[in-house]
GROMACS .gro file of C-alpha atoms in nm:
model
  235
    1MET     CA    1  -0.425  -2.993   1.285
    2THR     CA    2  -0.553  -3.123   0.953
    3LYS     CA    3  -0.382  -3.404   0.767
    4TYR     CA    4  -0.267  -3.147   0.512
    5SER     CA    5  -0.113  -2.922   0.780
    6ASP     CA    6   0.052  -3.221   0.942
    7TYR     CA    7   0.198  -3.332   0.611
    8ARG     CA    8   0.335  -2.987   0.524
    9SER     CA    9   0.474  -2.933   0.873
   10ASN     CA   10   0.710  -3.225   0.822
   11GLY     CA   11   0.889  -3.043   0.542
   12PRO     CA   12   1.038  -2.699   0.483
   13ALA     CA   13   0.821  -2.397   0.408
   14VAL     CA   14   0.880  -2.218   0.079
   15LEU     CA   15   1.085  -1.941   0.242
   16GLU     CA   16   1.291  -2.193   0.435
   17LEU     CA   17   1.387  -2.372   0.116
   18HIS     CA   18   1.417  -2.062  -0.103
   19ARG     CA   19   1.550  -1.783   0.115
   20GLU     CA   20   1.614  -1.571  -0.193
   21LEU     CA   21   1.238  -1.507  -0.206
   22ARG     CA   22   1.231  -1.346   0.138
   23PRO     CA   23   1.286  -0.982   0.023
   24ALA     CA   24   1.000  -0.998  -0.228
   25TYR     CA   25   0.778  -1.173   0.026
   26ASP     CA   26   0.854  -0.911   0.292
   27ASN     CA   27   0.781  -0.636   0.040
   28LEU     CA   28   0.438  -0.788  -0.019
   29ILE     CA   29   0.382  -0.782   0.359
   30CYS     CA   30   0.456  -0.408   0.351
   31CYS     CA   31   0.208  -0.366   0.067
   32HIS     CA   32  -0.046  -0.551   0.279
   33ASP     CA   33   0.001  -0.299   0.560
   34ARG     CA   34  -0.031  -0.004   0.319
   35HIS     CA   35  -0.396  -0.093   0.261
   36PHE     CA   36  -0.475   0.036   0.610
   37ASP     CA   37  -0.301   0.368   0.540
   38LEU     CA   38  -0.505   0.417   0.224
   39VAL     CA   39  -0.834   0.337   0.391
   40LYS     CA   40  -0.748   0.589   0.663
   41ALA     CA   41  -0.659   0.848   0.399
   42ILE     CA   42  -0.987   0.802   0.213
   43CYS     CA   43  -1.206   0.788   0.523
   44GLY     CA   44  -1.012   1.045   0.721
   45THR     CA   45  -1.048   1.339   0.483
   46ASN     CA   46  -1.231   1.602   0.684
   47GLY     CA   47  -1.512   1.806   0.538
   48PRO     CA   48  -1.730   2.071   0.700
   49ASP     CA   49  -1.782   2.026   1.074
   50GLU     CA   50  -1.514   1.754   1.087
   51THR     CA   51  -1.731   1.514   0.890
   52THR     CA   52  -1.593   1.265   0.641
   53PRO     CA   53  -1.773   1.292   0.307
   54LEU     CA   54  -1.797   0.961   0.126
   55PHE     CA   55  -1.885   0.946  -0.241
   56GLN     CA   56  -2.000   0.657  -0.454
   57CYS     CA   57  -1.650   0.632  -0.596
   58ASP     CA   58  -1.512   0.595  -0.244
   59LEU     CA   59  -1.740   0.298  -0.180
   60VAL     CA   60  -1.599   0.118  -0.482
   61ILE     CA   61  -1.236   0.193  -0.394
   62LEU     CA   62  -1.278   0.094  -0.030
   63SER     CA   63  -1.442  -0.232  -0.136
   64VAL     CA   64  -1.160  -0.307  -0.379
   65LEU     CA   65  -0.905  -0.237  -0.106
   66ASN     CA   66  -1.086  -0.471   0.130
   67ARG     CA   67  -1.090  -0.745  -0.131
   68SER     CA   68  -0.724  -0.682  -0.208
   69LEU     CA   69  -0.638  -0.700   0.162
   70ASP     CA   70  -0.801  -1.041   0.190
   71LEU     CA   71  -0.633  -1.166  -0.127
   72VAL     CA   72  -0.285  -1.064  -0.013
   73ASP     CA   73  -0.344  -1.212   0.331
   74GLY     CA   74  -0.455  -1.544   0.179
   75PHE     CA   75  -0.168  -1.538  -0.067
   76LEU     CA   76   0.099  -1.484   0.199
   77TRP     CA   77  -0.039  -1.765   0.411
   78SER     CA   78  -0.091  -2.020   0.133
   79PHE     CA   79   0.220  -1.943  -0.075
   80ASN     CA   80   0.460  -2.022   0.207
   81ARG     CA   81   0.281  -2.354   0.270
   82TRP     CA   82   0.318  -2.469  -0.093
   83ASN     CA   83  -0.056  -2.429  -0.147
   84LEU     CA   84  -0.025  -2.287  -0.498
   85SER     CA   85  -0.377  -2.397  -0.588
   86THR     CA   86  -0.490  -2.119  -0.353
   87SER     CA   87  -0.218  -1.857  -0.394
   88ALA     CA   88  -0.185  -1.862  -0.774
   89PRO     CA   89  -0.557  -1.797  -0.844
   90ALA     CA   90  -0.540  -1.506  -0.599
   91VAL     CA   91  -0.313  -1.336  -0.851
   92ARG     CA   92  -0.586  -1.352  -1.115
   93MET     CA   93  -0.840  -1.204  -0.874
   94GLN     CA   94  -0.597  -0.923  -0.790
   95VAL     CA   95  -0.559  -0.853  -1.160
   96ASP     CA   96  -0.938  -0.824  -1.171
   97ASN     CA   97  -0.911  -0.547  -0.911
   98VAL     CA   98  -0.648  -0.368  -1.118
   99LEU     CA   99  -0.863  -0.384  -1.433
  100ARG     CA  100  -1.161  -0.225  -1.262
  101LEU     CA  101  -0.964   0.046  -1.089
  102ALA     CA  102  -0.782   0.129  -1.411
  103LEU     CA  103  -1.115   0.173  -1.590
  104LEU     CA  104  -1.247   0.387  -1.307
  105SER     CA  105  -0.933   0.598  -1.317
  106GLN     CA  106  -0.968   0.666  -1.689
  107ALA     CA  107  -1.345   0.691  -1.724
  108GLY     CA  108  -1.406   0.877  -1.401
  109PRO     CA  109  -1.710   0.849  -1.172
  110GLY     CA  110  -2.039   0.793  -1.344
  111PRO     CA  111  -2.176   0.490  -1.527
  112VAL     CA  112  -1.884   0.267  -1.425
  113VAL     CA  113  -1.942   0.334  -1.055
  114ASP     CA  114  -2.317   0.285  -1.099
  115VAL     CA  115  -2.267  -0.054  -1.261
  116LEU     CA  116  -2.016  -0.171  -1.000
  117LEU     CA  117  -2.244  -0.068  -0.715
  118SER     CA  118  -2.552  -0.222  -0.875
  119GLY     CA  119  -2.394  -0.564  -0.896
  120GLY     CA  120  -2.478  -0.596  -1.265
  121PRO     CA  121  -2.241  -0.780  -1.501
  122LEU     CA  122  -1.978  -0.541  -1.627
  123HIS     CA  123  -1.926  -0.729  -1.954
  124LYS     CA  124  -2.277  -0.632  -2.068
  125GLU     CA  125  -2.212  -0.260  -2.033
  126ILE     CA  126  -2.097  -0.026  -2.309
  127ASP     CA  127  -1.740   0.097  -2.277
  128PRO     CA  128  -1.754   0.467  -2.175
  129LEU     CA  129  -1.413   0.515  -2.337
  130ALA     CA  130  -1.520   0.377  -2.676
  131LEU     CA  131  -1.494   0.599  -2.981
  132PRO     CA  132  -1.812   0.773  -3.094
  133GLY     CA  133  -2.040   0.531  -3.275
  134GLN     CA  134  -1.877   0.223  -3.126
  135LYS     CA  135  -2.061   0.002  -2.880
  136THR     CA  136  -1.776  -0.202  -2.739
  137LYS     CA  137  -1.869  -0.403  -2.433
  138LEU     CA  138  -1.660  -0.399  -2.115
  139THR     CA  139  -1.522  -0.749  -2.149
  140ASP     CA  140  -1.193  -0.848  -1.988
  141LYS     CA  141  -1.030  -0.801  -2.327
  142CYS     CA  142  -1.155  -0.444  -2.340
  143LEU     CA  143  -1.048  -0.375  -1.981
  144ARG     CA  144  -0.700  -0.506  -2.056
  145GLU     CA  145  -0.670  -0.277  -2.357
  146HIS     CA  146  -0.734   0.022  -2.132
  147ALA     CA  147  -0.487  -0.088  -1.865
  148ARG     CA  148  -0.195  -0.242  -2.056
  149ASP     CA  149  -0.016   0.084  -2.140
  150ARG     CA  150   0.003   0.167  -1.772
  151PHE     CA  151   0.084  -0.187  -1.663
  152PRO     CA  152   0.299  -0.361  -1.929
  153TRP     CA  153   0.305  -0.684  -1.727
  154LEU     CA  154  -0.073  -0.717  -1.727
  155ASP     CA  155  -0.136  -0.938  -2.031
  156LEU     CA  156   0.127  -1.193  -1.934
  157VAL     CA  157   0.010  -1.213  -1.572
  158TYR     CA  158  -0.356  -1.232  -1.679
  159GLU     CA  159  -0.288  -1.521  -1.914
  160LYS     CA  160  -0.068  -1.721  -1.678
  161SER     CA  161  -0.283  -1.672  -1.369
  162SER     CA  162  -0.602  -1.760  -1.558
  163GLY     CA  163  -0.457  -2.107  -1.610
  164TRP     CA  164  -0.473  -2.158  -1.234
  165VAL     CA  165  -0.828  -2.031  -1.188
  166HIS     CA  166  -0.986  -2.302  -1.401
  167PHE     CA  167  -0.882  -2.665  -1.380
  168SER     CA  168  -0.621  -2.716  -1.649
  169SER     CA  169  -0.307  -2.904  -1.744
  170VAL     CA  170  -0.102  -2.712  -1.488
  171HIS     CA  171  -0.291  -2.886  -1.207
  172ILE     CA  172  -0.231  -3.226  -1.363
  173ALA     CA  173   0.138  -3.148  -1.413
  174VAL     CA  174   0.199  -3.076  -1.043
  175THR     CA  175   0.002  -3.384  -0.935
  176MET     CA  176   0.109  -3.660  -1.172
  177LYS     CA  177   0.431  -3.729  -1.362
  178VAL     CA  178   0.498  -3.966  -1.651
  179THR     CA  179   0.845  -4.118  -1.683
  180GLY     CA  180   1.019  -4.190  -2.010
  181ASP     CA  181   0.925  -4.556  -1.989
  182GLY     CA  182   0.557  -4.476  -1.943
  183ARG     CA  183   0.528  -4.516  -1.567
  184ILE     CA  184   0.299  -4.276  -1.382
  185TYR     CA  185   0.365  -4.152  -1.033
  186GLY     CA  186   0.238  -3.876  -0.812
  187ARG     CA  187   0.191  -3.757  -0.456
  188PHE     CA  188  -0.106  -3.629  -0.262
  189PRO     CA  189  -0.078  -3.348  -0.161
  190SER     CA  190   0.154  -3.233  -0.438
  191ASP     CA  191   0.525  -3.295  -0.399
  192ILE     CA  192   0.708  -2.967  -0.346
  193SER     CA  193   0.958  -3.075  -0.610
  194GLY     CA  194   0.683  -3.007  -0.862
  195TYR     CA  195   0.719  -2.634  -0.801
  196SER     CA  196   1.038  -2.494  -0.947
  197PHE     CA  197   1.209  -2.191  -0.798
  198GLU     CA  198   1.142  -2.002  -1.121
  199PHE     CA  199   0.770  -2.072  -1.097
  200LEU     CA  200   0.751  -1.967  -0.732
  201GLU     CA  201   0.947  -1.652  -0.809
  202GLN     CA  202   0.712  -1.564  -1.096
  203VAL     CA  203   0.397  -1.617  -0.889
  204LEU     CA  204   0.532  -1.399  -0.609
  205TRP     CA  205   0.641  -1.134  -0.858
  206ALA     CA  206   0.301  -1.137  -1.026
  207MET     CA  207   0.117  -1.089  -0.696
  208SER     CA  208   0.352  -0.808  -0.600
  209GLU     CA  209   0.301  -0.629  -0.933
  210SER     CA  210  -0.077  -0.661  -0.931
  211THR     CA  211  -0.101  -0.553  -0.567
  212GLY     CA  212   0.123  -0.258  -0.646
  213GLY     CA  213  -0.116  -0.165  -0.927
  214VAL     CA  214  -0.413  -0.162  -0.690
  215LEU     CA  215  -0.228   0.053  -0.438
  216GLU     CA  216  -0.099   0.290  -0.705
  217ILE     CA  217  -0.442   0.375  -0.839
  218ALA     CA  218  -0.604   0.386  -0.495
  219THR     CA  219  -0.332   0.627  -0.382
  220GLU     CA  220  -0.417   0.859  -0.672
  221PHE     CA  221  -0.781   0.867  -0.566
  222ALA     CA  222  -0.684   0.931  -0.204
  223GLU     CA  223  -0.454   1.218  -0.307
  224ALA     CA  224  -0.721   1.369  -0.530
  225LYS     CA  225  -0.969   1.360  -0.244
  226ARG     CA  226  -0.717   1.518  -0.008
  227HIS     CA  227  -0.655   1.807  -0.248
  228ALA     CA  228  -1.026   1.857  -0.302
  229SER     CA  229  -1.084   1.866   0.074
  230VAL     CA  230  -0.894   2.195   0.097
  231GLY     CA  231  -1.185   2.360  -0.077
  232TRP     CA  232  -1.436   2.195   0.155
  233GLU     CA  233  -1.256   2.323   0.464
  234ARG     CA  234  -1.245   2.676   0.325
  235GLY     CA  235  -1.610   2.660   0.233
   0.00000   0.00000   0.00000
């Protein structure tokens, strides 16, 4: 057991102290399990001779689902141990998954899939949804513009979770406190009193929403492939 684990084991876990969060936490566990159903749906669509055709688009979606699975797993483990420096940034990475799937959903297979598979930087590519004559690049700002109508929570979650990805004042605030008379005190690791119930609730909500976004779009792709497979079987 590490010193950190030993320290945390002497106090209550998040769900022990805030039982009101249990339903949302359990729902996220269910979302975690749904990843396996979607992978089975995408990979289990039978084509001619009981084969499973995989397209370039499938490779992207399966990779996003794998990344999402890892993120949710890490979030569930770290969140309940008060390790918000790990769980909160996971929200931002999950939002990243949503942004890319939303673009893929709107633009369709083609240049977007090619860029994602090539490993090239997306922000240097021209937006395939741009108006004629425009050469807008696929920056995060552009990706958010395409996704925000579908996911109204996206801008708020993107902004708040980005503050946890890079070292910022939020990390200082949960480590050190300044009293009215100018005294400074802190605790290492962070004192759990530094995390309010409202903050914990918001982080859990944000991860649930962003994970739901990933599953929603991936489900659409899986359903589209299932419907298309009817034609393959007849052929």
